Short mmCIF file of C-alpha atoms in Angstrom, two decimals:
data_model
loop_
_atom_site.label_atom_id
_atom_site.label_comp_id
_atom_site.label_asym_id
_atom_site.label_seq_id
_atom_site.Cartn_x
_atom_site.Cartn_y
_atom_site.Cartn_z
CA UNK A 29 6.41 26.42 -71.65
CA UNK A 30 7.93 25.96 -68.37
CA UNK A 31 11.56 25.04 -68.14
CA UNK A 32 13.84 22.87 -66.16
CA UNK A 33 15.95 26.06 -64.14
CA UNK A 34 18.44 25.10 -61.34
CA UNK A 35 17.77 27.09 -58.74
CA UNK A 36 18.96 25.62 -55.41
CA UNK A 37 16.81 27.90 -52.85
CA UNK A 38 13.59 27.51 -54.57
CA UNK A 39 13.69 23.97 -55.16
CA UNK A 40 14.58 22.99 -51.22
CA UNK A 41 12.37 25.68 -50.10
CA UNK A 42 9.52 23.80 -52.24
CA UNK A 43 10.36 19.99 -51.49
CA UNK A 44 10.16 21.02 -47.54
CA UNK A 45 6.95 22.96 -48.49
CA UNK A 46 4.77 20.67 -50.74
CA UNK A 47 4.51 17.83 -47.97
CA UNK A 48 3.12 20.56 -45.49
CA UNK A 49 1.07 21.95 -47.99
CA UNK A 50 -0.66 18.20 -49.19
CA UNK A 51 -0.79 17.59 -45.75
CA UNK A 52 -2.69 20.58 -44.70
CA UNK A 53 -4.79 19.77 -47.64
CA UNK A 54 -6.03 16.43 -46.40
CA UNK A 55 -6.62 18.11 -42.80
CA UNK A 56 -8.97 20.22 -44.37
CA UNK A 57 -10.86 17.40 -46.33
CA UNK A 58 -10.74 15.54 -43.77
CA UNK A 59 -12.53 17.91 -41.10
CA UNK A 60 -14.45 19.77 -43.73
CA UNK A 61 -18.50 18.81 -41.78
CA UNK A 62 -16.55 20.05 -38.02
CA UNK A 63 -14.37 23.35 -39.63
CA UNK A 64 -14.64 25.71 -42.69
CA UNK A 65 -13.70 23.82 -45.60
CA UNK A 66 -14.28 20.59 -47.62
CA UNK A 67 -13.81 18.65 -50.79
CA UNK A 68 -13.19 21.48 -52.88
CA UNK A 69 -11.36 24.11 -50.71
CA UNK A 70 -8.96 20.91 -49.85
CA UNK A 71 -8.86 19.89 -53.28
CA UNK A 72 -8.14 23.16 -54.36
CA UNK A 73 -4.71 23.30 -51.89
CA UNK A 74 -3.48 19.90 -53.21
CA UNK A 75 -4.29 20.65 -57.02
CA UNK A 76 -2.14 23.53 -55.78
CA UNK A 77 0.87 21.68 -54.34
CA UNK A 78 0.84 19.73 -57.95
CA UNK A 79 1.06 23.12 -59.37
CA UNK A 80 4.18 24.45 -57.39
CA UNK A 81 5.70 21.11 -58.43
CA UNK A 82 5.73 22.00 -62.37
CA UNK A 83 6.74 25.93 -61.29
CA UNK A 84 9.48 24.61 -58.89
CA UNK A 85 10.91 22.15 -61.05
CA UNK A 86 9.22 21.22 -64.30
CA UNK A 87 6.18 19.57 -66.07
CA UNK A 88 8.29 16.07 -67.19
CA UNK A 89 9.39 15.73 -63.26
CA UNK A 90 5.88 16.37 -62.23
CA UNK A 91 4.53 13.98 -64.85
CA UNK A 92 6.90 11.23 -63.75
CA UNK A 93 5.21 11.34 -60.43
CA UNK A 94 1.90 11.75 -61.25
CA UNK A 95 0.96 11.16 -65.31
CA UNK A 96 -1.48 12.00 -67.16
CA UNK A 97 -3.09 8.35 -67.46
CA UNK A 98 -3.46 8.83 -63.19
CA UNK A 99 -4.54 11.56 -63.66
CA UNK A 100 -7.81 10.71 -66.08
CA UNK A 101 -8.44 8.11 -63.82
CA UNK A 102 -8.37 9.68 -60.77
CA UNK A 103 -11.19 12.65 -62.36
CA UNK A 104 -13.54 9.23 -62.71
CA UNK A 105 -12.97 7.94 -59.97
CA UNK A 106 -14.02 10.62 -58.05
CA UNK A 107 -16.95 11.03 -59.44
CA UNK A 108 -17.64 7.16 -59.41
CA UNK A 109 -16.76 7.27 -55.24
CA UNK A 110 -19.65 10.54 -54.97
CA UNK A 111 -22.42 8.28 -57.15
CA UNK A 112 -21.87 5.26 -55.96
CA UNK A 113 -22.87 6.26 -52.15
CA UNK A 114 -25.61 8.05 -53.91
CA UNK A 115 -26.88 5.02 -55.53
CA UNK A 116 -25.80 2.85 -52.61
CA UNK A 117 -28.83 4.99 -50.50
CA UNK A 118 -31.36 4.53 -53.35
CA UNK A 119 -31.02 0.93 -53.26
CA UNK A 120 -31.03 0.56 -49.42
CA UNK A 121 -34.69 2.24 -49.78
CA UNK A 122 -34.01 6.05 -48.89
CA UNK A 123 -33.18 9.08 -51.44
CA UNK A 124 -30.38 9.98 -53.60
CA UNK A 125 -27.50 10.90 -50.83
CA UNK A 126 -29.46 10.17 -47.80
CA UNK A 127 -26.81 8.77 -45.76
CA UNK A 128 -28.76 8.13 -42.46
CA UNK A 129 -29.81 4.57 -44.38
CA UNK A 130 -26.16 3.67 -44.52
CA UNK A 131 -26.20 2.07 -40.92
CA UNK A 132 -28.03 -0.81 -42.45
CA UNK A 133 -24.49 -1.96 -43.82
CA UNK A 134 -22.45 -0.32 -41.48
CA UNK A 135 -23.03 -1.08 -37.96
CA UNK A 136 -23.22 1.92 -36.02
CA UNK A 137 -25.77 4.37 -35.13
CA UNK A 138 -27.50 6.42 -37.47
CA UNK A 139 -25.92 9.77 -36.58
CA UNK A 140 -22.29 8.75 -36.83
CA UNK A 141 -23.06 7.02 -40.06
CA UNK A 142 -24.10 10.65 -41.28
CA UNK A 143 -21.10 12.01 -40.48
CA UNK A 144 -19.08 9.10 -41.99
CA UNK A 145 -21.42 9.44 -45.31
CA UNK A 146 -20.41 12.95 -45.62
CA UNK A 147 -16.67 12.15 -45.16
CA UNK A 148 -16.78 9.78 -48.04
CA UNK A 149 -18.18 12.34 -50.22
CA UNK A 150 -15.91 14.77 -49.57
CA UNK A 151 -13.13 12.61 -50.37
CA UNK A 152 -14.81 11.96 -53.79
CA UNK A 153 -14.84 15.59 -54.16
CA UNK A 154 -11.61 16.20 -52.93
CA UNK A 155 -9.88 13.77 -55.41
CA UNK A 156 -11.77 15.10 -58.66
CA UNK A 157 -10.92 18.77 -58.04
CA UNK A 158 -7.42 18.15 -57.20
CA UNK A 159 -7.03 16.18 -60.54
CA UNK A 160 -9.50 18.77 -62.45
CA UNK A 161 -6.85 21.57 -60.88
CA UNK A 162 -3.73 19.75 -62.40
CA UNK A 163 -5.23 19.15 -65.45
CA UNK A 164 -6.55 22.29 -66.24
CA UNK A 165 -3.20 24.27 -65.60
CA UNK A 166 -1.42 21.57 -67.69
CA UNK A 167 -3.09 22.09 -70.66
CA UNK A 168 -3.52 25.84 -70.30
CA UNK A 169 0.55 26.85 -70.28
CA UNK A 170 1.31 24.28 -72.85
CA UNK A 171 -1.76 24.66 -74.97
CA UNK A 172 -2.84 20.86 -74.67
CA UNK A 173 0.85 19.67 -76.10
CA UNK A 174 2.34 17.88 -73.18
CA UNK A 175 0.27 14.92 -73.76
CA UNK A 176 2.78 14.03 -76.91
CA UNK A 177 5.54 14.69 -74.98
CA UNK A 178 6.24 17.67 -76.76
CA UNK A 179 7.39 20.68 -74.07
CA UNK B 6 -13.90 49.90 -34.30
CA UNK B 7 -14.06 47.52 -36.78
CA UNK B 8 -16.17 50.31 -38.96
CA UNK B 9 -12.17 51.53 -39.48
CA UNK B 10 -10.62 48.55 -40.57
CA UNK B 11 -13.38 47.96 -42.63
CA UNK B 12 -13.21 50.69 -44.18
CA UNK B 13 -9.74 50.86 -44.53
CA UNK B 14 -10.04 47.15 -46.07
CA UNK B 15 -12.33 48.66 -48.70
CA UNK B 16 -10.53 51.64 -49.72
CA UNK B 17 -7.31 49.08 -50.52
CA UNK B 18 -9.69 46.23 -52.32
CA UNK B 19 -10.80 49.48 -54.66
CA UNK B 20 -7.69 50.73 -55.37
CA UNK B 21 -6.58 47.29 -56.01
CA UNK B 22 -9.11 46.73 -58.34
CA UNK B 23 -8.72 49.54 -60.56
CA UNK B 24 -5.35 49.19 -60.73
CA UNK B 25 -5.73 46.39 -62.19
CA UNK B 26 -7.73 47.27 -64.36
CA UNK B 27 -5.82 50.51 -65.90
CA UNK B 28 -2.13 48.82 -65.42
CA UNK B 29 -0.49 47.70 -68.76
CA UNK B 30 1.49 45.05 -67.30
CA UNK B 31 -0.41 41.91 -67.66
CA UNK B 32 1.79 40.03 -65.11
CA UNK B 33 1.65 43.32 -62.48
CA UNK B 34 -2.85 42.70 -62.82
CA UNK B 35 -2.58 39.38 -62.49
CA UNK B 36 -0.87 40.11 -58.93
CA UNK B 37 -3.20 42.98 -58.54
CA UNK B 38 -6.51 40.33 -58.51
CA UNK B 39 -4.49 38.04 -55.94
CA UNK B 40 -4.56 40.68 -54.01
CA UNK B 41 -7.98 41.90 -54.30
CA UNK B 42 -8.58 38.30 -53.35
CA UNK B 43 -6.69 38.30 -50.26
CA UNK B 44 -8.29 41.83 -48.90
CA UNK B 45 -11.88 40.03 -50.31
CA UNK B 46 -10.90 37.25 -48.31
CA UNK B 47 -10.35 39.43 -44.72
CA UNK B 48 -13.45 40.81 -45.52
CA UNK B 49 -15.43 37.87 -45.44
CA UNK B 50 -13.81 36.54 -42.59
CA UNK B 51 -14.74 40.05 -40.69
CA UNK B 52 -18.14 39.71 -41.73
CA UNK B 53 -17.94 36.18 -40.47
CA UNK B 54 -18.46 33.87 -43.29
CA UNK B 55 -15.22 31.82 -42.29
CA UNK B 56 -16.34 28.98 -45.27
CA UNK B 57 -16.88 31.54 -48.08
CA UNK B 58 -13.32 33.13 -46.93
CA UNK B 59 -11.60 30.42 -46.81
CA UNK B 60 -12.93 29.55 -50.24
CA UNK B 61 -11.41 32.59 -51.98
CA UNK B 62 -8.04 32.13 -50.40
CA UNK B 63 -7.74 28.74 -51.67
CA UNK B 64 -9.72 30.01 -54.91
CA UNK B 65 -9.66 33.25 -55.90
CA UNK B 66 -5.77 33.88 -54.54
CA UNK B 67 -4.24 30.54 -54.89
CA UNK B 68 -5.58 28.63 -57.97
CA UNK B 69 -6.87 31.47 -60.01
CA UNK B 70 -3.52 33.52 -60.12
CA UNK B 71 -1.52 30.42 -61.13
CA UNK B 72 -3.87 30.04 -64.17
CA UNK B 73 -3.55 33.96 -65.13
CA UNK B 74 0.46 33.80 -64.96
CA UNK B 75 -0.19 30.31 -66.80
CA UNK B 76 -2.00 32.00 -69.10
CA UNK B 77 0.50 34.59 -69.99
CA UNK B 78 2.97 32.69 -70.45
CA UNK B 79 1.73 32.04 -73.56
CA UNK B 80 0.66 35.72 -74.99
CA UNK B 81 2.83 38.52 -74.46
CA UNK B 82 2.96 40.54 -70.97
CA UNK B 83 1.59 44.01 -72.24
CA UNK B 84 -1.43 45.15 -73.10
CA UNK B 85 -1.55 46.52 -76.93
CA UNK B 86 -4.58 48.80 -75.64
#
């Protein structure tokens, strides 16, 4: 169980640090098809700025920010964002995830509108490992308790 | 010259790994494989796989060594073997 403790250098250091952190994250997400990384490496860093939240301070002030109800939500929805352009490209008359067809509905040319494809997915990526991340090291350090309010 | 470093790199990553392995100090192994991550992590970057690097440091040395300390918080921090 991880406690509220007062502790005045590791709390500023960590409110001046998890901005930079989520920021960096969506840099990476963002750029993921032109640099190394992606949805999941990016995903992985803000799932990991959720995480220094509950160490820095505790799991209630982390879950007033960003409950558990989001948090469900946000694993579907990810998922629903990374099908939906799938299924988008099957009924445009191409394959699963062939995002070349996409300039049909989008008008520019067919190149960029790869690009833009893959962007989309990796956002839908991005948002269901971040939320996987959270979840999983909420239930693992209060052995699946904190959803009764219990720690 | 990079033959040095590499295998300097190497002789740290197995020393790190075996120490955690034989240390009784759950917490201390946990550190240990972050660690072994990070030198993991140099040496994919050397080889030039900047994606699969990049990957364990957000992975393998991040994520992963908040789940072991998560983990332990809720057994006891030695080793009964």
């Amino acid at each position: 169980m991880i406690r509220l403790y007062d502790d005045l250098i590791i709390q500023t250091v960590c409110r001046i640090m998890i901005p930079l952190i989520q920021l960096f994250a969506f840099y990476v997400i963002a750029h993921g098809h032109y640099s190394p990384g992606g949805g999941f490496q990016g995903g992985c860093i803000l799932g990991a700025s959720f995480i220094l939240m509950v160490i820095a301070y505790d799991i209630n002030w982390m879950k007033r920010r960003f409950s558990e109800k989001k948090n469900i939500l946000l694993i579907a929805l990810g998922v629903l964002i990374y099908a939906l352009v799938g299924v988008l490209c099957i009924l445009l008359g191409a394959e699963y995830l062939n995002y070349g067809i996409l300039h049909k509905i989008i008008p520019t040319d067919s190149v960029k509108v790869r690009a833009l494809g893959t962007l989309i997915i990796e956002i839908g990526v991005g948002i269901t490992v971040m939320a996987v991340m959270v979840s999983i090291f909420l239930n693992l350090t209060t052995l699946g308790k904190h959803e009764k309010g219990e720690v | 010259m990079t033959w040095i470093m590499e295998i300097l790199i190497l002789t740290i990553l197995l020393i790190c790994a075996l120490a955690a392995i034989h240390v009784k100090d759950l917490l201390s192994s946990a550190i240990l494989l972050g660690a072994y991550s990070f030198l993991m992590c140099i040496l994919w970057a050397e080889m030039g796989a900047v994606d699969v690097a990049f990957t364990e440091a957000a992975v393998g040395a991040g994520i992963s060594t908040a789940f072991f300390i998560g983990a332990i918080y809720q057994t006891t921090r030695r080793t009964k073997d």
